[in-house]
């Protein structure tokens, strides 16, 4: 059937099509709004937080959330085992998670882009060495790798960021290299070469624009993954120092009181779910938006 | 004698993000027992969609058969394929009407032996089971010219050449002695030499087994070598139909004239439609005018106002040559309005 | 087929050697492995004695060769904490981890396959929506949190299942669900999209054109081709479970490798960490090799390749 041929001959203008595609995907729109909300909370944490997240008050420890009989609106989500305000800590925790996610992804994608371009472009021995190491990292169980490295390096925000930045690079290397090889073999680059285009020109005109879509999509998912894993490391006591309010650290503390004060573990987990949900919806949406092939089959 | 297949005013729409595509706009045709009908048109002319709609093989949704009937007569039965319930319709597929598709590699299941893929159809529609079904498969493989059929039974599609795969597809299509075989561009994906072999095979089989064939193609040259009659499709509708000899010698529709003009010599494969300027029509608009009007050198105001019906050519010696055009090419003037 | 398997085998061996090298350097990432493994308040004399005992004073290449030599015969030194051969400890814990991983895998597959098939065969329908929901939840709910929530509800409130320990089938339920939740989402997504993709293949149209009924088309044409994609990812997810079991086994006090690695990391028992890391990585490599073999057995295109 030649429907593909028919579909491209729409009557609407490209702008209308684009708008329609954005609005059609309500889940994606919801993801965007949710993501904006999470970022806003992180930025405005000092203003929004009702209490100092580090302020201990042992007399008011393990207070249940406000809707609970013994709760109070002074601490809407209750307090933890040291009497610190849960809501404020969760708001500040957003900062840790997003910092790790953002900076980690920037490091990983930059590293991956450079190595991937190098591998895809030079080929030969450079290519086999880079890809050998890449495949090695991809073959090792990821969490295991992260746990071992984190335990060797010790607890600090910088270490955590570096760990995620480096261990996530292989995925970006693979995608970049694949894309470079694909684009290099495609007709339009060959014709550009025959017209005398230089390597740099081809890189700027053809390869980078084509890479933006896939890399952006993967970056969104990876960021969500890093936030996940950071919390996991925190849960095992291997992420940022316990003095920093992070969701993982809160979960680790909450685990001890899971029987009688379950809210201490519940709320940071919900925060992870909401953040991760926003990024996954955003990622799905970006993928559908940037990949015309998927877009067509979805319609 | 009545035709074994009578399609009347078939209309098929596709619902897409950008709106409704009117893929097939009132196709009518007759198919007589044992004859070969060529259905010719370019990509998007609706030729495949209309023929697949007959067996309801288009994906629904997004496809929708909006109107029409297709009377199919076999034995002493007469059924309307369009309104038929699902169960009896499914029993007709592969049994009374066989199908051959364009790309034999993607049309065969890569994980199943070709023997099993033919046998499946036999076991579905006949009482043959076990060794008997197997015997029939081997007989069929032999019939479509696959050497060493016993050994080939156990092979997978990727172990066959393109031509051999298409022979397997043909064996599937004729496995249950169907009345009709619909072949959707069966030679397009093949090498030129192999194409000729497949055409010969189909000619031979349809003659030996008395099967009526609908041969869909974008290539008037190929159709000339196999068909008795031709239907030319454009913009989702048949714009001219007639016997191969009559239509090729005296095309009456400007589109067919263009097509034949673009065909340097019959029986030779050449890119079709090279000298018809303009692009095929957008099928988003409901069909209210002649679809070929924007590209037609003879177009006049009536072509924009009204869609021309498919009617017998007034001067033709036989009644089977029909054309859908407001312009009388023979006399080089607009057709007179009927009173 | 032989050539394909041979090349995969060779790749796997290379990967294992790579894993050994990687782990060797990871432990030496900070430059002084002795300081890493000894308590913080260890005296310089104690540190020096430890270095001597562990061979950390030898030149790096000598250390490397003796490490590789040991690795070749499965010797990864002795656990500092348990004072027993590290690899033996790992192998002792293996059955518990396998039991949990298999249960989690079974849980994921039992729900994901029908869900994905129902969802994929009617895109846009109710099942499809459920499918996408499960896929999304599986991806967004961290398993360590889910484990805690399962305990809160099913153990503490309803008292249906024990909160921790490995004691019969009932104790397996919650850890298996917690560990299998992520694969459940992953598989559901995968099966759904594979069904969607296979459904639109030309050979499915051929199957329908033969007059086959839905039942037959699904069982003989769609499932088989979906299975090919599924097989390739099951092994990968098994590898993921080894990682996930670190949380789940710690939370449920499940006596497997995952809990052991957490304990080893907390106790800075790096010979043991090293042994677990090498074992797990090699385990995953072998799994991938097995899945390649399974893949070749299902797909004749690879099986019959010269």
PDB file of N, CA and C in Angstrom, chain B residues 52 57 86-87 90 93-95 97 99 101-103 106-112 117-118 120-121 124-125 156 158-159 169 172, chain C residues 201-216 220-222 224-226 228 298-305:
ATOM      1  N   UNK B  52      -7.277  -5.280  -2.416  1.00  0.00           N
ATOM      2  CA  UNK B  52      -7.167  -5.915  -1.102  1.00  0.00           C
ATOM      3  C   UNK B  52      -8.443  -5.725  -0.292  1.00  0.00           C
ATOM      4  N   UNK B  57      -8.535  -7.170   3.364  1.00  0.00           N
ATOM      5  CA  UNK B  57      -7.175  -7.370   3.880  1.00  0.00           C
ATOM      6  C   UNK B  57      -6.481  -6.062   4.219  1.00  0.00           C
ATOM      7  N   UNK B  86     -17.709 -12.144   9.029  1.00  0.00           N
ATOM      8  CA  UNK B  86     -16.271 -12.394   9.093  1.00  0.00           C
ATOM      9  C   UNK B  86     -15.912 -13.855   8.812  1.00  0.00           C
ATOM     10  N   UNK B  87     -16.598 -14.789   9.488  1.00  0.00           N
ATOM     11  CA  UNK B  87     -16.247 -16.198   9.361  1.00  0.00           C
ATOM     12  C   UNK B  87     -16.286 -16.696   7.914  1.00  0.00           C
ATOM     13  N   UNK B  90     -13.490 -15.208   5.878  1.00  0.00           N
ATOM     14  CA  UNK B  90     -12.183 -15.801   6.132  1.00  0.00           C
ATOM     15  C   UNK B  90     -12.057 -17.153   5.419  1.00  0.00           C
ATOM     16  N   UNK B  93     -10.948 -16.499   1.774  1.00  0.00           N
ATOM     17  CA  UNK B  93      -9.540 -16.128   1.591  1.00  0.00           C
ATOM     18  C   UNK B  93      -8.649 -17.361   1.478  1.00  0.00           C
ATOM     19  N   UNK B  94      -7.788 -17.365   0.488  1.00  0.00           N
ATOM     20  CA  UNK B  94      -6.833 -18.452   0.342  1.00  0.00           C
ATOM     21  C   UNK B  94      -7.478 -19.738  -0.128  1.00  0.00           C
ATOM     22  N   UNK B  95      -8.795 -19.771  -0.116  1.00  0.00           N
ATOM     23  CA  UNK B  95      -9.519 -20.971  -0.496  1.00  0.00           C
ATOM     24  C   UNK B  95     -10.123 -20.778  -1.880  1.00  0.00           C
ATOM     25  N   UNK B  97     -10.324 -17.523  -3.215  1.00  0.00           N
ATOM     26  CA  UNK B  97      -9.563 -16.420  -3.801  1.00  0.00           C
ATOM     27  C   UNK B  97      -8.160 -16.409  -3.197  1.00  0.00           C
ATOM     28  N   UNK B  99      -4.069 -14.953  -3.017  1.00  0.00           N
ATOM     29  CA  UNK B  99      -3.406 -13.656  -3.114  1.00  0.00           C
ATOM     30  C   UNK B  99      -1.904 -13.836  -3.298  1.00  0.00           C
ATOM     31  N   UNK B 101       1.653 -11.429  -3.291  1.00  0.00           N
ATOM     32  CA  UNK B 101       2.091 -10.063  -2.981  1.00  0.00           C
ATOM     33  C   UNK B 101       3.384  -9.720  -3.689  1.00  0.00           C
ATOM     34  N   UNK B 102       3.694  -8.427  -3.576  1.00  0.00           N
ATOM     35  CA  UNK B 102       4.803  -7.870  -4.331  1.00  0.00           C
ATOM     36  C   UNK B 102       6.167  -8.426  -3.925  1.00  0.00           C
ATOM     37  N   UNK B 103       6.475  -8.324  -2.632  1.00  0.00           N
ATOM     38  CA  UNK B 103       7.816  -8.684  -2.198  1.00  0.00           C
ATOM     39  C   UNK B 103       7.780 -10.045  -1.517  1.00  0.00           C
ATOM     40  N   UNK B 106       9.553 -10.455   2.167  1.00  0.00           N
ATOM     41  CA  UNK B 106       8.878  -9.970   3.368  1.00  0.00           C
ATOM     42  C   UNK B 106       7.500 -10.588   3.517  1.00  0.00           C
ATOM     43  N   UNK B 107       6.990 -11.182   2.445  1.00  0.00           N
ATOM     44  CA  UNK B 107       5.648 -11.760   2.522  1.00  0.00           C
ATOM     45  C   UNK B 107       5.638 -13.188   3.036  1.00  0.00           C
ATOM     46  N   UNK B 108       6.819 -13.753   3.243  1.00  0.00           N
ATOM     47  CA  UNK B 108       6.873 -15.104   3.800  1.00  0.00           C
ATOM     48  C   UNK B 108       7.437 -15.021   5.209  1.00  0.00           C
ATOM     49  N   UNK B 109       6.863 -15.802   6.103  1.00  0.00           N
ATOM     50  CA  UNK B 109       7.311 -15.807   7.496  1.00  0.00           C
ATOM     51  C   UNK B 109       8.745 -16.365   7.572  1.00  0.00           C
ATOM     52  N   UNK B 110       9.683 -15.568   8.066  1.00  0.00           N
ATOM     53  CA  UNK B 110      11.086 -16.010   8.058  1.00  0.00           C
ATOM     54  C   UNK B 110      11.348 -17.189   8.994  1.00  0.00           C
ATOM     55  N   UNK B 111      10.462 -17.433   9.944  1.00  0.00           N
ATOM     56  CA  UNK B 111      10.728 -18.466  10.946  1.00  0.00           C
ATOM     57  C   UNK B 111      10.007 -19.777  10.668  1.00  0.00           C
ATOM     58  N   UNK B 112       9.378 -19.873   9.483  1.00  0.00           N
ATOM     59  CA  UNK B 112       8.592 -21.070   9.212  1.00  0.00           C
ATOM     60  C   UNK B 112       9.073 -21.664   7.891  1.00  0.00           C
ATOM     61  N   UNK B 117       4.312 -23.332   5.403  1.00  0.00           N
ATOM     62  CA  UNK B 117       3.533 -22.147   5.057  1.00  0.00           C
ATOM     63  C   UNK B 117       2.501 -22.441   3.970  1.00  0.00           C
ATOM     64  N   UNK B 118       2.821 -23.387   3.095  1.00  0.00           N
ATOM     65  CA  UNK B 118       1.837 -23.771   2.083  1.00  0.00           C
ATOM     66  C   UNK B 118       0.797 -24.704   2.713  1.00  0.00           C
ATOM     67  N   UNK B 120      -0.238 -24.968   5.708  1.00  0.00           N
ATOM     68  CA  UNK B 120      -1.170 -24.265   6.577  1.00  0.00           C
ATOM     69  C   UNK B 120      -2.497 -23.974   5.883  1.00  0.00           C
ATOM     70  N   UNK B 121      -2.359 -23.491   4.653  1.00  0.00           N
ATOM     71  CA  UNK B 121      -3.539 -23.110   3.892  1.00  0.00           C
ATOM     72  C   UNK B 121      -4.367 -24.344   3.537  1.00  0.00           C
ATOM     73  N   UNK B 124      -6.154 -25.672   6.493  1.00  0.00           N
ATOM     74  CA  UNK B 124      -7.225 -24.780   6.922  1.00  0.00           C
ATOM     75  C   UNK B 124      -8.499 -25.018   6.106  1.00  0.00           C
ATOM     76  N   UNK B 125      -8.314 -25.259   4.808  1.00  0.00           N
ATOM     77  CA  UNK B 125      -9.498 -25.243   3.932  1.00  0.00           C
ATOM     78  C   UNK B 125      -9.920 -26.602   3.409  1.00  0.00           C
ATOM     79  N   UNK B 156      13.825 -22.739   4.595  1.00  0.00           N
ATOM     80  CA  UNK B 156      13.238 -21.469   5.049  1.00  0.00           C
ATOM     81  C   UNK B 156      13.329 -20.438   3.924  1.00  0.00           C
ATOM     82  N   UNK B 158      14.662 -17.619   3.526  1.00  0.00           N
ATOM     83  CA  UNK B 158      15.931 -16.949   3.197  1.00  0.00           C
ATOM     84  C   UNK B 158      16.858 -17.855   2.400  1.00  0.00           C
ATOM     85  N   UNK B 159      16.528 -19.147   2.318  1.00  0.00           N
ATOM     86  CA  UNK B 159      17.378 -20.053   1.554  1.00  0.00           C
ATOM     87  C   UNK B 159      16.971 -20.110   0.082  1.00  0.00           C
ATOM     88  N   UNK B 169       5.027 -18.306  -3.179  1.00  0.00           N
ATOM     89  CA  UNK B 169       3.820 -17.497  -2.970  1.00  0.00           C
ATOM     90  C   UNK B 169       2.709 -17.942  -3.912  1.00  0.00           C
ATOM     91  N   UNK B 172       1.168 -21.043  -2.667  1.00  0.00           N
ATOM     92  CA  UNK B 172       0.219 -20.757  -1.580  1.00  0.00           C
ATOM     93  C   UNK B 172      -1.112 -20.282  -2.163  1.00  0.00           C
TER      94      UNK B 172
ATOM     95  N   UNK C 201       3.746  -6.613   9.584  1.00  0.00           N
ATOM     96  CA  UNK C 201       4.656  -7.218   8.616  1.00  0.00           C
ATOM     97  C   UNK C 201       3.868  -7.794   7.441  1.00  0.00           C
ATOM     98  N   UNK C 202       4.536  -7.836   6.300  1.00  0.00           N
ATOM     99  CA  UNK C 202       3.877  -8.380   5.105  1.00  0.00           C
ATOM    100  C   UNK C 202       3.451  -9.831   5.293  1.00  0.00           C
ATOM    101  N   UNK C 203       4.278 -10.608   6.020  1.00  0.00           N
ATOM    102  CA  UNK C 203       3.933 -12.034   6.101  1.00  0.00           C
ATOM    103  C   UNK C 203       2.702 -12.279   6.971  1.00  0.00           C
ATOM    104  N   UNK C 204       2.356 -11.326   7.805  1.00  0.00           N
ATOM    105  CA  UNK C 204       1.111 -11.467   8.561  1.00  0.00           C
ATOM    106  C   UNK C 204      -0.077 -11.248   7.619  1.00  0.00           C
ATOM    107  N   UNK C 205       0.094 -10.290   6.716  1.00  0.00           N
ATOM    108  CA  UNK C 205      -0.943 -10.086   5.697  1.00  0.00           C
ATOM    109  C   UNK C 205      -1.101 -11.364   4.869  1.00  0.00           C
ATOM    110  N   UNK C 206       0.047 -11.977   4.537  1.00  0.00           N
ATOM    111  CA  UNK C 206      -0.017 -13.233   3.789  1.00  0.00           C
ATOM    112  C   UNK C 206      -0.794 -14.280   4.583  1.00  0.00           C
ATOM    113  N   UNK C 207      -0.483 -14.365   5.874  1.00  0.00           N
ATOM    114  CA  UNK C 207      -1.171 -15.358   6.709  1.00  0.00           C
ATOM    115  C   UNK C 207      -2.679 -15.136   6.676  1.00  0.00           C
ATOM    116  N   UNK C 208      -3.087 -13.885   6.783  1.00  0.00           N
ATOM    117  CA  UNK C 208      -4.528 -13.603   6.712  1.00  0.00           C
ATOM    118  C   UNK C 208      -5.078 -13.899   5.327  1.00  0.00           C
ATOM    119  N   UNK C 209      -4.260 -13.636   4.307  1.00  0.00           N
ATOM    120  CA  UNK C 209      -4.747 -13.871   2.942  1.00  0.00           C
ATOM    121  C   UNK C 209      -4.940 -15.359   2.684  1.00  0.00           C
ATOM    122  N   UNK C 210      -4.322 -16.204   3.523  1.00  0.00           N
ATOM    123  CA  UNK C 210      -4.519 -17.642   3.388  1.00  0.00           C
ATOM    124  C   UNK C 210      -5.821 -18.080   4.037  1.00  0.00           C
ATOM    125  N   UNK C 211      -6.493 -17.144   4.698  1.00  0.00           N
ATOM    126  CA  UNK C 211      -7.752 -17.480   5.351  1.00  0.00           C
ATOM    127  C   UNK C 211      -7.555 -18.016   6.752  1.00  0.00           C
ATOM    128  N   UNK C 212      -6.350 -17.843   7.319  1.00  0.00           N
ATOM    129  CA  UNK C 212      -6.123 -18.323   8.677  1.00  0.00           C
ATOM    130  C   UNK C 212      -6.939 -17.487   9.655  1.00  0.00           C
ATOM    131  N   UNK C 213      -7.339 -18.134  10.748  1.00  0.00           N
ATOM    132  CA  UNK C 213      -8.084 -17.419  11.776  1.00  0.00           C
ATOM    133  C   UNK C 213      -7.093 -16.703  12.698  1.00  0.00           C
ATOM    134  N   UNK C 214      -7.601 -15.693  13.397  1.00  0.00           N
ATOM    135  CA  UNK C 214      -6.759 -14.907  14.297  1.00  0.00           C
ATOM    136  C   UNK C 214      -5.919 -15.808  15.206  1.00  0.00           C
ATOM    137  N   UNK C 215      -6.601 -16.807  15.772  1.00  0.00           N
ATOM    138  CA  UNK C 215      -5.928 -17.688  16.732  1.00  0.00           C
ATOM    139  C   UNK C 215      -4.643 -18.263  16.128  1.00  0.00           C
ATOM    140  N   UNK C 216      -4.796 -18.789  14.917  1.00  0.00           N
ATOM    141  CA  UNK C 216      -3.662 -19.416  14.254  1.00  0.00           C
ATOM    142  C   UNK C 216      -2.603 -18.383  13.856  1.00  0.00           C
ATOM    143  N   UNK C 220       1.001 -19.013  15.462  1.00  0.00           N
ATOM    144  CA  UNK C 220       2.061 -19.516  14.594  1.00  0.00           C
ATOM    145  C   UNK C 220       2.874 -18.447  13.892  1.00  0.00           C
ATOM    146  N   UNK C 221       2.337 -17.255  13.805  1.00  0.00           N
ATOM    147  CA  UNK C 221       3.089 -16.245  13.059  1.00  0.00           C
ATOM    148  C   UNK C 221       3.535 -15.092  13.939  1.00  0.00           C
ATOM    149  N   UNK C 222       2.638 -14.577  14.758  1.00  0.00           N
ATOM    150  CA  UNK C 222       3.018 -13.399  15.542  1.00  0.00           C
ATOM    151  C   UNK C 222       3.879 -13.792  16.748  1.00  0.00           C
ATOM    152  N   UNK C 224       5.776 -16.358  17.509  1.00  0.00           N
ATOM    153  CA  UNK C 224       7.120 -16.833  17.231  1.00  0.00           C
ATOM    154  C   UNK C 224       8.067 -15.695  16.931  1.00  0.00           C
ATOM    155  N   UNK C 225       7.585 -14.746  16.156  1.00  0.00           N
ATOM    156  CA  UNK C 225       8.461 -13.636  15.798  1.00  0.00           C
ATOM    157  C   UNK C 225       8.652 -12.674  16.961  1.00  0.00           C
ATOM    158  N   UNK C 226       7.642 -12.561  17.826  1.00  0.00           N
ATOM    159  CA  UNK C 226       7.794 -11.736  19.027  1.00  0.00           C
ATOM    160  C   UNK C 226       8.796 -12.397  19.971  1.00  0.00           C
ATOM    161  N   UNK C 228      11.401 -13.992  19.341  1.00  0.00           N
ATOM    162  CA  UNK C 228      12.783 -13.712  18.960  1.00  0.00           C
ATOM    163  C   UNK C 228      13.288 -12.458  19.667  1.00  0.00           C
ATOM    164  N   UNK C 298      16.217 -20.210  17.499  1.00  0.00           N
ATOM    165  CA  UNK C 298      14.871 -19.814  17.086  1.00  0.00           C
ATOM    166  C   UNK C 298      14.860 -19.297  15.660  1.00  0.00           C
ATOM    167  N   UNK C 299      15.882 -18.543  15.313  1.00  0.00           N
ATOM    168  CA  UNK C 299      15.850 -17.860  14.013  1.00  0.00           C
ATOM    169  C   UNK C 299      16.681 -18.607  12.973  1.00  0.00           C
ATOM    170  N   UNK C 300      15.996 -19.224  12.018  1.00  0.00           N
ATOM    171  CA  UNK C 300      16.715 -20.020  11.008  1.00  0.00           C
ATOM    172  C   UNK C 300      17.675 -19.185  10.170  1.00  0.00           C
ATOM    173  N   UNK C 301      17.424 -17.883  10.085  1.00  0.00           N
ATOM    174  CA  UNK C 301      18.315 -17.061   9.272  1.00  0.00           C
ATOM    175  C   UNK C 301      19.732 -17.089   9.830  1.00  0.00           C
ATOM    176  N   UNK C 302      19.841 -17.191  11.150  1.00  0.00           N
ATOM    177  CA  UNK C 302      21.171 -17.282  11.753  1.00  0.00           C
ATOM    178  C   UNK C 302      21.626 -18.731  11.797  1.00  0.00           C
ATOM    179  N   UNK C 303      20.676 -19.622  12.090  1.00  0.00           N
ATOM    180  CA  UNK C 303      21.014 -21.025  12.243  1.00  0.00           C
ATOM    181  C   UNK C 303      21.683 -21.577  10.980  1.00  0.00           C
ATOM    182  N   UNK C 304      21.180 -21.155   9.840  1.00  0.00           N
ATOM    183  CA  UNK C 304      21.682 -21.748   8.611  1.00  0.00           C
ATOM    184  C   UNK C 304      22.764 -20.926   7.932  1.00  0.00           C
ATOM    185  N   UNK C 305      23.210 -19.907   8.614  1.00  0.00           N
ATOM    186  CA  UNK C 305      24.243 -19.074   7.987  1.00  0.00           C
ATOM    187  C   UNK C 305      25.511 -19.888   7.822  1.00  0.00           C
TER     188      UNK C 305
END
